[in-house]
Amino acid sequence: MSDQAKTELNHWVFWASHNRIPEIVELARRIRRRRPDILRTIQLGYSNARLEASDNRIKVTIRMAYGFHHVTNLIALVMLRCGGLDVRLPQPAI
């Protein structure tokens, strides 16, 4: 998988470097600079998407907690939202 990915990435970067569209040439330059990281991601099958999602959720929680008097309340809210607990609120009987 890694050799095929490396070959295809090299082929695309070569093609894009000789393109007439400046944005494509710039993208090829950026990909060439980050090539080892891209190939490592393909080889390992991991990305930082889950980490970015957690980071975003924490940032949104911090915005929600604006005005809390104690940082322990913020920490508790972050742990509640990001800790994996499934807290069900009571529903009225119909």
PDB file of N, CA and C in Angstrom:
ATOM      1  N   MET A   1       0.833  -1.200   0.000  1.00  0.00           N
ATOM      2  CA  MET A   1       0.000   0.000   0.000  1.00  0.00           C
ATOM      3  C   MET A   1       0.867   1.250   0.000  1.00  0.00           C
ATOM      4  N   SER A   2       1.925   1.260   0.791  1.00  0.00           N
ATOM      5  CA  SER A   2       2.754   2.443   0.922  1.00  0.00           C
ATOM      6  C   SER A   2       3.479   2.772  -0.383  1.00  0.00           C
ATOM      7  N   ASP A   3       3.975   1.740  -1.079  1.00  0.00           N
ATOM      8  CA  ASP A   3       4.679   1.988  -2.338  1.00  0.00           C
ATOM      9  C   ASP A   3       3.728   2.527  -3.395  1.00  0.00           C
ATOM     10  N   GLN A   4       2.527   1.971  -3.459  1.00  0.00           N
ATOM     11  CA  GLN A   4       1.533   2.447  -4.423  1.00  0.00           C
ATOM     12  C   GLN A   4       1.141   3.891  -4.099  1.00  0.00           C
ATOM     13  N   ALA A   5       0.927   4.183  -2.831  1.00  0.00           N
ATOM     14  CA  ALA A   5       0.556   5.541  -2.432  1.00  0.00           C
ATOM     15  C   ALA A   5       1.683   6.514  -2.750  1.00  0.00           C
ATOM     16  N   LYS A   6       2.905   6.104  -2.484  1.00  0.00           N
ATOM     17  CA  LYS A   6       4.053   6.970  -2.758  1.00  0.00           C
ATOM     18  C   LYS A   6       4.173   7.249  -4.251  1.00  0.00           C
ATOM     19  N   THR A   7       3.987   6.215  -5.061  1.00  0.00           N
ATOM     20  CA  THR A   7       4.062   6.376  -6.516  1.00  0.00           C
ATOM     21  C   THR A   7       2.972   7.307  -7.024  1.00  0.00           C
ATOM     22  N   GLU A   8       1.745   7.083  -6.559  1.00  0.00           N
ATOM     23  CA  GLU A   8       0.636   7.922  -7.019  1.00  0.00           C
ATOM     24  C   GLU A   8       0.783   9.360  -6.546  1.00  0.00           C
ATOM     25  N   LEU A   9       1.243   9.550  -5.314  1.00  0.00           N
ATOM     26  CA  LEU A   9       1.443  10.904  -4.809  1.00  0.00           C
ATOM     27  C   LEU A   9       2.537  11.615  -5.597  1.00  0.00           C
ATOM     28  N   ASN A  10       3.630  10.925  -5.865  1.00  0.00           N
ATOM     29  CA  ASN A  10       4.705  11.514  -6.661  1.00  0.00           C
ATOM     30  C   ASN A  10       4.213  11.887  -8.055  1.00  0.00           C
ATOM     31  N   HIS A  11       3.428  11.010  -8.660  1.00  0.00           N
ATOM     32  CA  HIS A  11       2.887  11.272  -9.994  1.00  0.00           C
ATOM     33  C   HIS A  11       1.988  12.512  -9.974  1.00  0.00           C
ATOM     34  N   TRP A  12       1.111  12.603  -8.970  1.00  0.00           N
ATOM     35  CA  TRP A  12       0.208  13.746  -8.895  1.00  0.00           C
ATOM     36  C   TRP A  12       0.975  15.041  -8.670  1.00  0.00           C
ATOM     37  N   VAL A  13       1.967  15.008  -7.773  1.00  0.00           N
ATOM     38  CA  VAL A  13       2.751  16.209  -7.481  1.00  0.00           C
ATOM     39  C   VAL A  13       3.509  16.659  -8.731  1.00  0.00           C
ATOM     40  N   PHE A  14       4.056  15.698  -9.475  1.00  0.00           N
ATOM     41  CA  PHE A  14       4.752  16.047 -10.714  1.00  0.00           C
ATOM     42  C   PHE A  14       3.792  16.710 -11.698  1.00  0.00           C
ATOM     43  N   TRP A  15       2.602  16.108 -11.865  1.00  0.00           N
ATOM     44  CA  TRP A  15       1.609  16.666 -12.777  1.00  0.00           C
ATOM     45  C   TRP A  15       1.189  18.064 -12.331  1.00  0.00           C
ATOM     46  N   ALA A  16       0.917  18.211 -11.049  1.00  0.00           N
ATOM     47  CA  ALA A  16       0.424  19.485 -10.523  1.00  0.00           C
ATOM     48  C   ALA A  16       1.502  20.570 -10.588  1.00  0.00           C
ATOM     49  N   SER A  17       2.766  20.189 -10.439  1.00  0.00           N
ATOM     50  CA  SER A  17       3.853  21.168 -10.489  1.00  0.00           C
ATOM     51  C   SER A  17       3.974  21.798 -11.871  1.00  0.00           C
ATOM     52  N   HIS A  18       3.578  21.048 -12.893  1.00  0.00           N
ATOM     53  CA  HIS A  18       3.689  21.529 -14.266  1.00  0.00           C
ATOM     54  C   HIS A  18       2.356  22.048 -14.796  1.00  0.00           C
ATOM     55  N   ASN A  19       1.435  22.323 -13.913  1.00  0.00           N
ATOM     56  CA  ASN A  19       0.123  22.809 -14.297  1.00  0.00           C
ATOM     57  C   ASN A  19       0.186  24.312 -14.537  1.00  0.00           C
ATOM     58  N   ARG A  20      -0.777  24.830 -15.272  1.00  0.00           N
ATOM     59  CA  ARG A  20      -0.816  26.268 -15.550  1.00  0.00           C
ATOM     60  C   ARG A  20      -1.648  27.036 -14.528  1.00  0.00           C
ATOM     61  N   ILE A  21      -2.365  26.328 -13.680  1.00  0.00           N
ATOM     62  CA  ILE A  21      -3.198  26.985 -12.671  1.00  0.00           C
ATOM     63  C   ILE A  21      -2.343  27.244 -11.430  1.00  0.00           C
ATOM     64  N   PRO A  22      -2.157  28.501 -11.069  1.00  0.00           N
ATOM     65  CA  PRO A  22      -1.265  28.823  -9.941  1.00  0.00           C
ATOM     66  C   PRO A  22      -1.678  28.159  -8.622  1.00  0.00           C
ATOM     67  N   GLU A  23      -2.981  28.028  -8.369  1.00  0.00           N
ATOM     68  CA  GLU A  23      -3.437  27.417  -7.119  1.00  0.00           C
ATOM     69  C   GLU A  23      -3.046  25.942  -7.049  1.00  0.00           C
ATOM     70  N   ILE A  24      -3.087  25.249  -8.188  1.00  0.00           N
ATOM     71  CA  ILE A  24      -2.693  23.834  -8.225  1.00  0.00           C
ATOM     72  C   ILE A  24      -1.199  23.710  -7.989  1.00  0.00           C
ATOM     73  N   VAL A  25      -0.418  24.611  -8.585  1.00  0.00           N
ATOM     74  CA  VAL A  25       1.041  24.594  -8.387  1.00  0.00           C
ATOM     75  C   VAL A  25       1.369  24.850  -6.918  1.00  0.00           C
ATOM     76  N   GLU A  26       0.654  25.781  -6.300  1.00  0.00           N
ATOM     77  CA  GLU A  26       0.870  26.071  -4.876  1.00  0.00           C
ATOM     78  C   GLU A  26       0.508  24.869  -4.010  1.00  0.00           C
ATOM     79  N   LEU A  27      -0.601  24.206  -4.338  1.00  0.00           N
ATOM     80  CA  LEU A  27      -0.987  23.000  -3.604  1.00  0.00           C
ATOM     81  C   LEU A  27       0.071  21.915  -3.748  1.00  0.00           C
ATOM     82  N   ALA A  28       0.606  21.742  -4.935  1.00  0.00           N
ATOM     83  CA  ALA A  28       1.668  20.750  -5.153  1.00  0.00           C
ATOM     84  C   ALA A  28       2.896  21.071  -4.303  1.00  0.00           C
ATOM     85  N   ARG A  29       3.217  22.345  -4.198  1.00  0.00           N
ATOM     86  CA  ARG A  29       4.363  22.753  -3.375  1.00  0.00           C
ATOM     87  C   ARG A  29       4.117  22.413  -1.903  1.00  0.00           C
ATOM     88  N   ARG A  30       2.900  22.671  -1.436  1.00  0.00           N
ATOM     89  CA  ARG A  30       2.578  22.362  -0.039  1.00  0.00           C
ATOM     90  C   ARG A  30       2.574  20.860   0.215  1.00  0.00           C
ATOM     91  N   ILE A  31       2.045  20.102  -0.732  1.00  0.00           N
ATOM     92  CA  ILE A  31       2.022  18.638  -0.579  1.00  0.00           C
ATOM     93  C   ILE A  31       3.446  18.093  -0.603  1.00  0.00           C
ATOM     94  N   ARG A  32       4.290  18.630  -1.468  1.00  0.00           N
ATOM     95  CA  ARG A  32       5.688  18.185  -1.530  1.00  0.00           C
ATOM     96  C   ARG A  32       6.382  18.414  -0.186  1.00  0.00           C
ATOM     97  N   ARG A  33       6.066  19.549   0.437  1.00  0.00           N
ATOM     98  CA  ARG A  33       6.672  19.873   1.735  1.00  0.00           C
ATOM     99  C   ARG A  33       6.184  18.929   2.831  1.00  0.00           C
ATOM    100  N   ARG A  34       4.915  18.506   2.771  1.00  0.00           N
ATOM    101  CA  ARG A  34       4.328  17.646   3.800  1.00  0.00           C
ATOM    102  C   ARG A  34       4.254  16.172   3.381  1.00  0.00           C
ATOM    103  N   ARG A  35       4.933  15.803   2.308  1.00  0.00           N
ATOM    104  CA  ARG A  35       4.860  14.448   1.762  1.00  0.00           C
ATOM    105  C   ARG A  35       5.118  13.347   2.790  1.00  0.00           C
ATOM    106  N   PRO A  36       6.162  13.432   3.620  1.00  0.00           N
ATOM    107  CA  PRO A  36       6.372  12.346   4.605  1.00  0.00           C
ATOM    108  C   PRO A  36       5.191  12.177   5.561  1.00  0.00           C
ATOM    109  N   ASP A  37       4.598  13.296   5.982  1.00  0.00           N
ATOM    110  CA  ASP A  37       3.449  13.219   6.894  1.00  0.00           C
ATOM    111  C   ASP A  37       2.245  12.591   6.205  1.00  0.00           C
ATOM    112  N   ILE A  38       2.019  12.948   4.949  1.00  0.00           N
ATOM    113  CA  ILE A  38       0.889  12.394   4.201  1.00  0.00           C
ATOM    114  C   ILE A  38       1.067  10.892   4.018  1.00  0.00           C
ATOM    115  N   LEU A  39       2.259  10.475   3.644  1.00  0.00           N
ATOM    116  CA  LEU A  39       2.515   9.041   3.435  1.00  0.00           C
ATOM    117  C   LEU A  39       2.408   8.260   4.742  1.00  0.00           C
ATOM    118  N   ARG A  40       2.869   8.852   5.841  1.00  0.00           N
ATOM    119  CA  ARG A  40       2.767   8.187   7.140  1.00  0.00           C
ATOM    120  C   ARG A  40       1.308   8.017   7.542  1.00  0.00           C
ATOM    121  N   THR A  41       0.490   9.031   7.267  1.00  0.00           N
ATOM    122  CA  THR A  41      -0.939   8.944   7.569  1.00  0.00           C
ATOM    123  C   THR A  41      -1.593   7.831   6.762  1.00  0.00           C
ATOM    124  N   ILE A  42      -1.243   7.735   5.481  1.00  0.00           N
ATOM    125  CA  ILE A  42      -1.793   6.675   4.632  1.00  0.00           C
ATOM    126  C   ILE A  42      -1.329   5.311   5.123  1.00  0.00           C
ATOM    127  N   GLN A  43      -0.069   5.209   5.471  1.00  0.00           N
ATOM    128  CA  GLN A  43       0.488   3.923   5.914  1.00  0.00           C
ATOM    129  C   GLN A  43      -0.128   3.466   7.234  1.00  0.00           C
ATOM    130  N   LEU A  44      -0.266   4.369   8.186  1.00  0.00           N
ATOM    131  CA  LEU A  44      -0.777   3.989   9.503  1.00  0.00           C
ATOM    132  C   LEU A  44      -2.303   3.945   9.549  1.00  0.00           C
ATOM    133  N   GLY A  45      -2.944   4.675   8.663  1.00  0.00           N
ATOM    134  CA  GLY A  45      -4.399   4.698   8.638  1.00  0.00           C
ATOM    135  C   GLY A  45      -5.006   5.567   9.730  1.00  0.00           C
ATOM    136  N   TYR A  46      -4.209   6.461  10.299  1.00  0.00           N
ATOM    137  CA  TYR A  46      -4.695   7.350  11.351  1.00  0.00           C
ATOM    138  C   TYR A  46      -4.729   8.774  10.842  1.00  0.00           C
ATOM    139  N   SER A  47      -5.600   9.576  11.446  1.00  0.00           N
ATOM    140  CA  SER A  47      -5.596  11.007  11.176  1.00  0.00           C
ATOM    141  C   SER A  47      -5.854  11.716  12.496  1.00  0.00           C
ATOM    142  N   ASN A  48      -5.761  13.016  12.474  1.00  0.00           N
ATOM    143  CA  ASN A  48      -5.993  13.771  13.701  1.00  0.00           C
ATOM    144  C   ASN A  48      -7.434  14.267  13.787  1.00  0.00           C
ATOM    145  N   ALA A  49      -8.329  13.683  13.007  1.00  0.00           N
ATOM    146  CA  ALA A  49      -9.726  14.140  12.984  1.00  0.00           C
ATOM    147  C   ALA A  49     -10.391  13.997  14.346  1.00  0.00           C
ATOM    148  N   ARG A  50     -10.154  12.886  15.017  1.00  0.00           N
ATOM    149  CA  ARG A  50     -10.782  12.681  16.329  1.00  0.00           C
ATOM    150  C   ARG A  50     -10.255  13.687  17.351  1.00  0.00           C
ATOM    151  N   LEU A  51      -8.969  13.969  17.288  1.00  0.00           N
ATOM    152  CA  LEU A  51      -8.382  14.951  18.191  1.00  0.00           C
ATOM    153  C   LEU A  51      -8.935  16.346  17.913  1.00  0.00           C
ATOM    154  N   GLU A  52      -9.060  16.698  16.645  1.00  0.00           N
ATOM    155  CA  GLU A  52      -9.610  18.005  16.281  1.00  0.00           C
ATOM    156  C   GLU A  52     -11.068  18.127  16.732  1.00  0.00           C
ATOM    157  N   ALA A  53     -11.830  17.048  16.600  1.00  0.00           N
ATOM    158  CA  ALA A  53     -13.230  17.068  17.029  1.00  0.00           C
ATOM    159  C   ALA A  53     -13.327  17.275  18.540  1.00  0.00           C
ATOM    160  N   SER A  54     -12.478  16.590  19.299  1.00  0.00           N
ATOM    161  CA  SER A  54     -12.476  16.765  20.756  1.00  0.00           C
ATOM    162  C   SER A  54     -12.078  18.184  21.132  1.00  0.00           C
ATOM    163  N   ASP A  55     -11.070  18.701  20.457  1.00  0.00           N
ATOM    164  CA  ASP A  55     -10.620  20.063  20.725  1.00  0.00           C
ATOM    165  C   ASP A  55     -11.739  21.062  20.459  1.00  0.00           C
ATOM    166  N   ASN A  56     -12.455  20.887  19.358  1.00  0.00           N
ATOM    167  CA  ASN A  56     -13.561  21.780  19.035  1.00  0.00           C
ATOM    168  C   ASN A  56     -14.673  21.680  20.077  1.00  0.00           C
ATOM    169  N   ARG A  57     -14.973  20.465  20.509  1.00  0.00           N
ATOM    170  CA  ARG A  57     -16.024  20.287  21.518  1.00  0.00           C
ATOM    171  C   ARG A  57     -15.643  20.976  22.833  1.00  0.00           C
ATOM    172  N   ILE A  58     -14.381  20.896  23.208  1.00  0.00           N
ATOM    173  CA  ILE A  58     -13.926  21.565  24.433  1.00  0.00           C
ATOM    174  C   ILE A  58     -14.020  23.079  24.284  1.00  0.00           C
ATOM    175  N   LYS A  59     -13.641  23.609  23.116  1.00  0.00           N
ATOM    176  CA  LYS A  59     -13.720  25.052  22.897  1.00  0.00           C
ATOM    177  C   LYS A  59     -15.170  25.545  22.956  1.00  0.00           C
ATOM    178  N   VAL A  60     -16.091  24.792  22.383  1.00  0.00           N
ATOM    179  CA  VAL A  60     -17.510  25.157  22.436  1.00  0.00           C
ATOM    180  C   VAL A  60     -18.002  25.114  23.882  1.00  0.00           C
ATOM    181  N   THR A  61     -17.556  24.112  24.638  1.00  0.00           N
ATOM    182  CA  THR A  61     -17.945  23.991  26.045  1.00  0.00           C
ATOM    183  C   THR A  61     -17.422  25.174  26.855  1.00  0.00           C
ATOM    184  N   ILE A  62     -16.209  25.608  26.569  1.00  0.00           N
ATOM    185  CA  ILE A  62     -15.648  26.763  27.276  1.00  0.00           C
ATOM    186  C   ILE A  62     -16.482  28.008  26.991  1.00  0.00           C
ATOM    187  N   ARG A  63     -16.917  28.164  25.731  1.00  0.00           N
ATOM    188  CA  ARG A  63     -17.789  29.298  25.406  1.00  0.00           C
ATOM    189  C   ARG A  63     -19.116  29.200  26.146  1.00  0.00           C
ATOM    190  N   MET A  64     -19.640  27.976  26.261  1.00  0.00           N
ATOM    191  CA  MET A  64     -20.903  27.782  26.992  1.00  0.00           C
ATOM    192  C   MET A  64     -20.747  28.128  28.464  1.00  0.00           C
ATOM    193  N   ALA A  65     -19.563  27.893  28.997  1.00  0.00           N
ATOM    194  CA  ALA A  65     -19.339  28.052  30.432  1.00  0.00           C
ATOM    195  C   ALA A  65     -18.946  29.479  30.812  1.00  0.00           C
ATOM    196  N   TYR A  66     -19.006  30.390  29.864  1.00  0.00           N
ATOM    197  CA  TYR A  66     -18.666  31.772  30.182  1.00  0.00           C
ATOM    198  C   TYR A  66     -19.566  32.286  31.306  1.00  0.00           C
ATOM    199  N   GLY A  67     -18.946  32.824  32.325  1.00  0.00           N
ATOM    200  CA  GLY A  67     -19.699  33.338  33.447  1.00  0.00           C
ATOM    201  C   GLY A  67     -19.709  32.418  34.656  1.00  0.00           C
ATOM    202  N   PHE A  68     -19.187  31.206  34.513  1.00  0.00           N
ATOM    203  CA  PHE A  68     -19.077  30.333  35.682  1.00  0.00           C
ATOM    204  C   PHE A  68     -18.141  30.987  36.692  1.00  0.00           C
ATOM    205  N   HIS A  69     -18.458  30.827  37.961  1.00  0.00           N
ATOM    206  CA  HIS A  69     -17.660  31.465  39.004  1.00  0.00           C
ATOM    207  C   HIS A  69     -16.395  30.688  39.345  1.00  0.00           C
ATOM    208  N   HIS A  70     -16.423  29.383  39.134  1.00  0.00           N
ATOM    209  CA  HIS A  70     -15.272  28.555  39.506  1.00  0.00           C
ATOM    210  C   HIS A  70     -14.852  27.694  38.323  1.00  0.00           C
ATOM    211  N   VAL A  71     -13.544  27.530  38.169  1.00  0.00           N
ATOM    212  CA  VAL A  71     -13.018  26.719  37.069  1.00  0.00           C
ATOM    213  C   VAL A  71     -13.393  25.244  37.241  1.00  0.00           C
ATOM    214  N   THR A  72     -13.653  24.822  38.482  1.00  0.00           N
ATOM    215  CA  THR A  72     -14.052  23.424  38.695  1.00  0.00           C
ATOM    216  C   THR A  72     -15.383  23.118  38.007  1.00  0.00           C
ATOM    217  N   ASN A  73     -16.260  24.131  37.909  1.00  0.00           N
ATOM    218  CA  ASN A  73     -17.526  23.936  37.200  1.00  0.00           C
ATOM    219  C   ASN A  73     -17.278  23.733  35.701  1.00  0.00           C
ATOM    220  N   LEU A  74     -16.337  24.485  35.148  1.00  0.00           N
ATOM    221  CA  LEU A  74     -15.976  24.320  33.744  1.00  0.00           C
ATOM    222  C   LEU A  74     -15.386  22.938  33.507  1.00  0.00           C
ATOM    223  N   ILE A  75     -14.490  22.509  34.368  1.00  0.00           N
ATOM    224  CA  ILE A  75     -13.871  21.190  34.220  1.00  0.00           C
ATOM    225  C   ILE A  75     -14.936  20.099  34.297  1.00  0.00           C
ATOM    226  N   ALA A  76     -15.880  20.241  35.214  1.00  0.00           N
ATOM    227  CA  ALA A  76     -16.950  19.253  35.333  1.00  0.00           C
ATOM    228  C   ALA A  76     -17.799  19.213  34.060  1.00  0.00           C
ATOM    229  N   LEU A  77     -18.085  20.369  33.488  1.00  0.00           N
ATOM    230  CA  LEU A  77     -18.870  20.414  32.262  1.00  0.00           C
ATOM    231  C   LEU A  77     -18.119  19.780  31.092  1.00  0.00           C
ATOM    232  N   VAL A  78     -16.819  20.041  30.979  1.00  0.00           N
ATOM    233  CA  VAL A  78     -16.008  19.422  29.928  1.00  0.00           C
ATOM    234  C   VAL A  78     -15.994  17.911  30.108  1.00  0.00           C
ATOM    235  N   MET A  79     -15.810  17.447  31.326  1.00  0.00           N
ATOM    236  CA  MET A  79     -15.795  15.999  31.586  1.00  0.00           C
ATOM    237  C   MET A  79     -17.154  15.380  31.267  1.00  0.00           C
ATOM    238  N   LEU A  80     -18.220  16.096  31.566  1.00  0.00           N
ATOM    239  CA  LEU A  80     -19.554  15.581  31.281  1.00  0.00           C
ATOM    240  C   LEU A  80     -19.807  15.487  29.780  1.00  0.00           C
ATOM    241  N   ARG A  81     -19.390  16.512  29.031  1.00  0.00           N
ATOM    242  CA  ARG A  81     -19.640  16.522  27.585  1.00  0.00           C
ATOM    243  C   ARG A  81     -18.677  15.616  26.824  1.00  0.00           C
ATOM    244  N   CYS A  82     -17.448  15.459  27.294  1.00  0.00           N
ATOM    245  CA  CYS A  82     -16.441  14.713  26.533  1.00  0.00           C
ATOM    246  C   CYS A  82     -16.101  13.369  27.152  1.00  0.00           C
ATOM    247  N   GLY A  83     -16.688  13.043  28.272  1.00  0.00           N
ATOM    248  CA  GLY A  83     -16.317  11.830  28.986  1.00  0.00           C
ATOM    249  C   GLY A  83     -16.969  10.563  28.496  1.00  0.00           C
ATOM    250  N   GLY A  84     -17.943  10.666  27.623  1.00  0.00           N
ATOM    251  CA  GLY A  84     -18.570   9.469  27.094  1.00  0.00           C
ATOM    252  C   GLY A  84     -19.776   8.992  27.877  1.00  0.00           C
ATOM    253  N   LEU A  85     -20.152   9.722  28.915  1.00  0.00           N
ATOM    254  CA  LEU A  85     -21.347   9.352  29.669  1.00  0.00           C
ATOM    255  C   LEU A  85     -22.587   9.685  28.853  1.00  0.00           C
ATOM    256  N   ASP A  86     -23.584   8.840  28.942  1.00  0.00           N
ATOM    257  CA  ASP A  86     -24.849   9.081  28.252  1.00  0.00           C
ATOM    258  C   ASP A  86     -25.896   9.362  29.321  1.00  0.00           C
ATOM    259  N   VAL A  87     -26.055  10.631  29.649  1.00  0.00           N
ATOM    260  CA  VAL A  87     -26.969  11.031  30.695  1.00  0.00           C
ATOM    261  C   VAL A  87     -28.329  11.337  30.053  1.00  0.00           C
ATOM    262  N   ARG A  88     -29.329  10.578  30.455  1.00  0.00           N
ATOM    263  CA  ARG A  88     -30.689  10.785  29.924  1.00  0.00           C
ATOM    264  C   ARG A  88     -31.487  11.591  30.940  1.00  0.00           C
ATOM    265  N   LEU A  89     -32.058  12.677  30.487  1.00  0.00           N
ATOM    266  CA  LEU A  89     -32.912  13.472  31.361  1.00  0.00           C
ATOM    267  C   LEU A  89     -34.271  12.823  31.460  1.00  0.00           C
ATOM    268  N   PRO A  90     -34.915  12.982  32.612  1.00  0.00           N
ATOM    269  CA  PRO A  90     -36.242  12.370  32.761  1.00  0.00           C
ATOM    270  C   PRO A  90     -37.244  12.974  31.776  1.00  0.00           C
ATOM    271  N   GLN A  91     -38.063  12.131  31.215  1.00  0.00           N
ATOM    272  CA  GLN A  91     -39.072  12.565  30.256  1.00  0.00           C
ATOM    273  C   GLN A  91     -40.443  12.521  30.928  1.00  0.00           C
ATOM    274  N   PRO A  92     -41.303  13.488  30.634  1.00  0.00           N
ATOM    275  CA  PRO A  92     -42.630  13.479  31.241  1.00  0.00           C
ATOM    276  C   PRO A  92     -43.451  12.283  30.718  1.00  0.00           C
ATOM    277  N   ALA A  93     -44.250  11.695  31.589  1.00  0.00           N
ATOM    278  CA  ALA A  93     -45.099  10.588  31.187  1.00  0.00           C
ATOM    279  C   ALA A  93     -46.243  11.122  30.346  1.00  0.00           C
ATOM    280  N   ILE A  94     -46.546  10.430  29.297  1.00  0.00           N
ATOM    281  CA  ILE A  94     -47.625  10.871  28.399  1.00  0.00           C
ATOM    282  C   ILE A  94     -48.902  10.152  28.716  1.00  0.00           C
TER     283      ILE A  94
END
